[in-house]
Amino acid sequence: MDSSNGAGRAFIGSFTSAGGRGVTVAAVDPLTGALTVLGATDAVADPSYLAPGPGGTVLYAVSETGPGAAAALDVTTDEPRTLGEIRPVDGDGPTHLALAAGHLVTANYTSGSVSVLPVAGDGTLGPVASVLAHEGSGPVTDRQEGPHAHQVLPDPSGTWVLSVDLGTDSVRVCALDPATGELRPHGETALRPGTGPRHLAFHPSGRHAYVLNELEPTVTVCRWDAIGGFLEPVGETPVLPGDAIGPSYPSEVVVAPDGRFLWAANRGHDSISVLALDATGEHPSLVTTVDCGGHWPRDLALDPTGRRLYAANERSGNVAWFAVDPETGVPHHEGTLDAPAASCVVFG
């Protein structure tokens, strides 16, 4: 693995039901950031989101299907292969996953729940240890008729697990018992009704979180108290200019390692928004938007160096990469890789 740019390899998820390759392994050029396909597997149906395990030898995937599932993949070679059993998550439509406290946690969009599966020492997954069902709804009746967990992730301290729910306009904070895999609710933060929160990202200081809303093109700024496990909304900022035409559905938010910029991907507007962050981290301001290099950017990822952004453009079937101007934060398109039905990009 080439570690000269901190990336080495990228993993691309895609919808097999829409002609995608499944999980693709790509080499990352250390000088240009260009991607080159090394291998792929369709052994996991609709692996819409991926999470690399520690050490870069195992990759985890959700299977965003009716009865959903999660899988571990051996990626020690360029041809990924399943590791152990593909496990049911006891929930429908898992759309995101994260590793926390020796477990794999999945956000099950369709059933509005969060599942926890133990991770063995060899990286394989055990049967579901617990499922936490969300409750509630929102005012946008065709999208918020019930809970829709869209993202799950540990906070920077590793103490808490947060789940973002588009259907209930809220973020839940939970404690995960490393011994039993039980997910215990600690608190729930209500956001503005009808905004449809999709994903959040933390400021590198760990004191703020930015919640990207799908049903309105805005980002909600929150203070984060890692000791108490409390998330407090303090403001909301548009991620698109006021003259933007047509509906847009933001998908992913990324924060620069130095905390100076925030980027958001916008489906419909087919753009990447650039927002500057002030020294406090509480006041983002929209700088500009740039073309995403395709159509319907479902995911946006920053490489480990913080110098390049990668957009997974689902409907145009490609992954575009951009060099980030270190002074302005503006991404400049540098290249594109064919990736049918692309859903996410992660590095390992």
XYZ file of C-alpha atoms in Angstrom:
348
model
C 0.000 0.000 0.000
C 1.366 3.414 -0.968
C 1.187 5.665 2.091
C 3.008 8.673 0.672
C -0.213 10.651 0.404
C -1.902 9.064 3.413
C -4.523 7.387 1.231
C -3.116 4.419 -0.715
C -6.444 2.885 -1.678
C -10.013 4.027 -2.020
C -13.134 1.883 -1.728
C -16.228 2.761 -3.752
C -19.692 1.495 -2.900
C -22.388 1.228 -5.575
C -25.896 -0.121 -6.110
C -25.728 -3.555 -7.734
C -29.475 -3.352 -8.442
C -28.776 -0.332 -10.686
C -25.801 -1.820 -12.545
C -23.071 -0.977 -10.036
C -20.021 -3.168 -9.424
C -20.762 -3.479 -5.702
C -17.537 -2.786 -3.788
C -14.682 -1.483 -5.937
C -11.059 -1.192 -4.802
C -9.092 1.619 -6.461
C -5.493 2.760 -6.233
C -4.956 6.436 -5.372
C -2.112 8.167 -7.201
C -0.030 9.916 -4.506
C 0.763 12.890 -6.765
C -2.471 13.517 -8.663
C -5.138 11.832 -6.548
C -6.299 9.915 -9.638
C -8.173 6.658 -9.078
C -7.442 3.408 -10.923
C -9.682 0.358 -10.483
C -7.862 -2.664 -9.044
C -10.736 -5.050 -8.432
C -14.380 -5.360 -7.389
C -16.968 -7.741 -5.946
C -20.743 -7.912 -6.155
C -20.964 -10.461 -3.342
C -22.854 -7.914 -1.223
C -26.101 -6.588 -2.700
C -26.407 -2.786 -2.850
C -23.452 -1.899 -0.585
C -24.491 1.743 -0.340
C -22.088 2.682 2.441
C -18.711 1.382 3.578
C -16.525 1.688 6.674
C -12.845 0.673 6.775
C -11.702 -1.329 9.758
C -8.501 -0.530 11.668
C -5.325 -1.527 9.873
C -6.849 -1.445 6.413
C -7.315 -5.214 6.086
C -11.087 -5.403 6.626
C -13.854 -3.321 5.098
C -17.444 -3.268 6.335
C -20.521 -2.728 4.170
C -24.241 -2.383 4.633
C -26.549 -4.136 2.208
C -29.303 -1.578 1.618
C -32.009 -4.120 0.856
C -35.501 -4.980 2.205
C -34.424 -7.103 5.124
C -31.064 -5.383 5.423
C -27.695 -6.920 6.122
C -24.086 -6.071 6.956
C -20.905 -7.726 5.765
C -17.193 -7.825 6.484
C -14.840 -7.966 3.497
C -11.216 -9.065 3.399
C -9.376 -6.373 1.414
C -5.816 -7.597 1.904
C -5.753 -8.157 -1.867
C -7.168 -6.144 -4.738
C -10.086 -8.582 -5.110
C -12.326 -8.160 -2.047
C -13.938 -11.292 -0.617
C -16.509 -11.760 2.103
C -15.123 -12.538 5.535
C -17.396 -14.719 7.648
C -21.160 -14.590 7.278
C -23.209 -11.761 5.795
C -25.370 -10.906 8.801
C -28.996 -9.718 8.915
C -29.322 -6.424 10.828
C -32.938 -7.034 11.872
C -33.907 -3.795 10.158
C -34.801 -2.607 6.665
C -32.779 -0.468 4.273
C -29.555 0.093 6.238
C -27.948 3.145 4.674
C -24.957 3.917 6.922
C -22.632 2.197 9.381
C -19.818 2.919 11.802
C -17.459 1.091 14.142
C -17.776 1.856 17.857
C -16.692 0.094 21.073
C -15.849 -3.186 19.347
C -19.131 -3.280 17.450
C -20.538 -2.398 14.055
C -23.538 -0.065 14.240
C -25.955 0.392 11.325
C -28.548 3.096 10.623
C -31.605 1.396 9.131
C -33.425 4.023 7.083
C -36.614 2.200 6.099
C -37.376 0.714 9.511
C -36.123 3.763 11.427
C -33.856 1.829 13.753
C -30.226 1.333 14.732
C -28.653 -2.136 14.995
C -25.507 -3.273 16.792
C -23.406 -6.284 15.725
C -20.296 -7.509 17.567
C -16.981 -7.561 15.721
C -14.777 -10.565 16.478
C -10.995 -10.423 16.787
C -10.605 -11.681 13.213
C -12.894 -8.918 11.917
C -15.930 -11.120 11.285
C -19.399 -10.034 12.360
C -21.544 -11.826 14.927
C -25.358 -11.892 15.062
C -27.221 -8.709 16.046
C -26.704 -7.900 19.720
C -29.357 -5.184 20.002
C -31.740 -3.023 17.972
C -32.908 0.421 19.045
C -36.139 1.534 17.377
C -36.584 5.272 16.839
C -40.000 6.889 17.328
C -41.602 10.006 15.911
C -42.450 11.746 12.646
C -42.209 15.128 10.918
C -44.347 17.606 8.968
C -43.202 16.561 5.470
C -45.706 13.751 5.200
C -44.284 11.971 2.151
C -40.797 11.724 3.690
C -41.403 11.978 7.437
C -44.339 9.654 8.064
C -42.154 7.857 10.595
C -38.546 7.587 11.753
C -35.782 7.210 9.164
C -32.344 6.731 10.717
C -29.887 7.957 8.085
C -26.480 8.058 9.756
C -24.773 6.675 12.826
C -21.328 7.621 14.129
C -19.278 7.805 17.319
C -18.393 11.224 18.688
C -14.698 12.250 18.652
C -14.245 11.242 22.291
C -15.477 7.718 21.575
C -17.890 7.941 24.501
C -21.157 8.356 22.629
C -22.919 7.101 19.506
C -25.041 9.617 17.581
C -27.800 8.740 15.129
C -29.250 11.282 12.706
C -32.928 10.745 11.854
C -34.431 12.398 8.773
C -37.963 11.345 9.663
C -38.065 12.768 13.175
C -35.977 15.945 12.634
C -33.676 14.954 15.456
C -30.319 13.558 16.518
C -30.193 10.910 19.217
C -27.256 10.427 21.579
C -26.728 6.927 22.965
C -24.258 5.023 25.110
C -23.000 1.711 23.743
C -22.141 -1.008 26.247
C -18.957 -2.651 24.892
C -19.648 -5.857 26.809
C -23.230 -6.525 25.721
C -23.715 -4.388 22.593
C -26.734 -2.716 24.165
C -27.429 0.783 22.852
C -28.903 2.903 25.655
C -30.665 6.202 24.803
C -29.131 9.190 26.566
C -30.821 12.166 24.907
C -32.523 13.444 21.770
C -31.929 16.863 20.200
C -34.827 18.336 18.244
C -33.979 20.313 15.107
C -36.252 22.651 13.152
C -39.310 20.685 11.952
C -39.241 19.742 8.277
C -35.515 20.185 7.734
C -34.891 16.433 7.425
C -31.407 15.998 8.931
C -29.361 13.470 6.966
C -25.688 13.480 8.052
C -23.466 15.317 10.502
C -19.742 15.983 10.781
C -17.705 17.166 13.747
C -15.336 20.114 13.881
C -11.752 18.891 14.520
C -11.884 20.584 17.946
C -14.689 18.208 18.900
C -16.736 21.101 20.281
C -19.117 21.597 17.370
C -21.122 19.422 14.996
C -22.635 20.403 11.653
C -25.903 18.693 10.698
C -26.653 18.733 6.977
C -30.355 18.823 6.199
C -31.779 16.986 3.179
C -35.289 18.430 2.964
C -34.071 22.038 3.163
C -30.603 22.991 1.821
C -29.193 24.175 5.137
C -26.644 23.150 7.737
C -27.505 23.345 11.434
C -24.598 24.297 13.689
C -24.594 22.608 17.111
C -22.400 22.849 20.177
C -21.262 19.452 21.404
C -20.598 18.648 25.069
C -18.682 15.372 25.071
C -18.640 15.115 28.856
C -22.380 15.398 29.286
C -23.330 14.004 25.884
C -25.420 17.023 24.921
C -25.967 18.457 21.431
C -27.268 22.050 21.326
C -28.389 23.752 18.076
C -27.129 27.342 17.872
C -27.723 28.392 14.253
C -28.649 27.451 10.707
C -26.936 28.484 7.462
C -27.977 27.973 3.806
C -25.660 25.802 1.722
C -26.980 27.185 -1.590
C -27.293 30.761 -2.893
C -30.695 32.396 -2.715
C -31.086 32.344 -6.506
C -30.536 28.570 -6.807
C -33.092 27.070 -9.198
C -35.063 23.890 -8.607
C -35.211 21.445 -5.704
C -31.993 20.265 -4.106
C -31.337 17.493 -1.634
C -28.024 17.848 0.224
C -26.370 14.510 0.926
C -23.021 14.769 2.726
C -21.052 17.247 4.821
C -17.261 17.262 5.290
C -15.087 19.488 7.502
C -11.465 20.406 6.775
C -8.868 18.942 9.161
C -7.779 22.468 10.136
C -11.377 23.549 10.801
C -11.350 26.421 8.296
C -13.824 25.080 5.729
C -16.926 22.966 5.387
C -18.142 21.324 2.173
C -21.574 19.958 1.303
C -22.736 17.900 -1.684
C -26.071 18.867 -3.239
C -28.156 16.499 -5.367
C -30.401 18.284 -7.861
C -28.256 21.417 -7.835
C -25.402 18.978 -8.642
C -22.852 21.040 -6.796
C -20.374 21.151 -3.966
C -20.901 24.051 -1.569
C -17.925 25.741 0.057
C -18.500 27.360 3.439
C -15.870 29.214 5.443
C -15.792 28.671 9.207
C -14.804 31.390 11.646
C -12.369 30.807 14.515
C -15.159 29.798 16.895
C -16.589 27.247 14.462
C -20.094 28.562 15.087
C -20.563 30.835 12.088
C -20.237 29.193 8.658
C -20.670 31.450 5.637
C -21.312 30.345 2.069
C -18.359 31.201 -0.177
C -19.400 29.620 -3.471
C -20.626 26.458 -5.164
C -18.828 24.446 -7.847
C -20.068 21.757 -10.242
C -19.836 18.261 -8.738
C -18.416 16.735 -11.924
C -21.494 14.628 -12.589
C -25.127 14.160 -11.616
C -26.644 13.462 -8.193
C -23.652 13.541 -5.794
C -24.714 11.026 -3.144
C -21.488 11.191 -1.170
C -18.528 13.493 -0.632
C -15.247 12.420 0.926
C -12.009 14.144 1.867
C -8.821 12.140 1.400
C -6.629 11.664 4.497
C -4.294 14.494 3.452
C -7.151 16.998 3.398
C -6.003 18.179 -0.027
C -8.595 16.493 -2.253
C -12.336 15.946 -2.333
C -14.063 13.016 -4.040
C -17.712 13.095 -5.113
C -19.647 9.872 -5.772
C -22.104 10.915 -8.477
C -24.792 8.243 -8.431
C -26.891 9.014 -11.515
C -24.033 9.898 -13.862
C -22.133 6.832 -12.648
C -18.773 8.342 -11.788
C -16.460 9.476 -9.023
C -14.971 12.939 -9.583
C -11.958 14.270 -7.695
C -10.985 17.815 -6.909
C -7.889 19.608 -5.641
C -8.781 21.932 -2.764
C -7.276 25.418 -2.798
C -5.673 25.664 0.673
C -6.331 29.420 0.896
C -9.932 29.635 -0.346
C -11.216 26.098 0.196
C -12.560 26.048 -3.377
C -12.324 22.613 -5.076
C -10.992 22.434 -8.652
C -12.030 19.448 -10.765
C -9.074 17.272 -11.763
C -10.458 13.958 -13.008
C -13.240 11.378 -13.140
C -13.497 7.595 -12.821
C -16.338 5.572 -14.306
C -18.296 4.033 -11.416
C -21.867 3.021 -12.299
C -24.466 3.789 -9.581
C -21.750 5.106 -7.241
C -22.942 5.644 -3.680
C -19.891 6.398 -1.509
C -16.110 6.707 -1.358
C -13.975 5.878 1.693
C -10.228 5.562 2.184
C -8.272 2.819 3.885
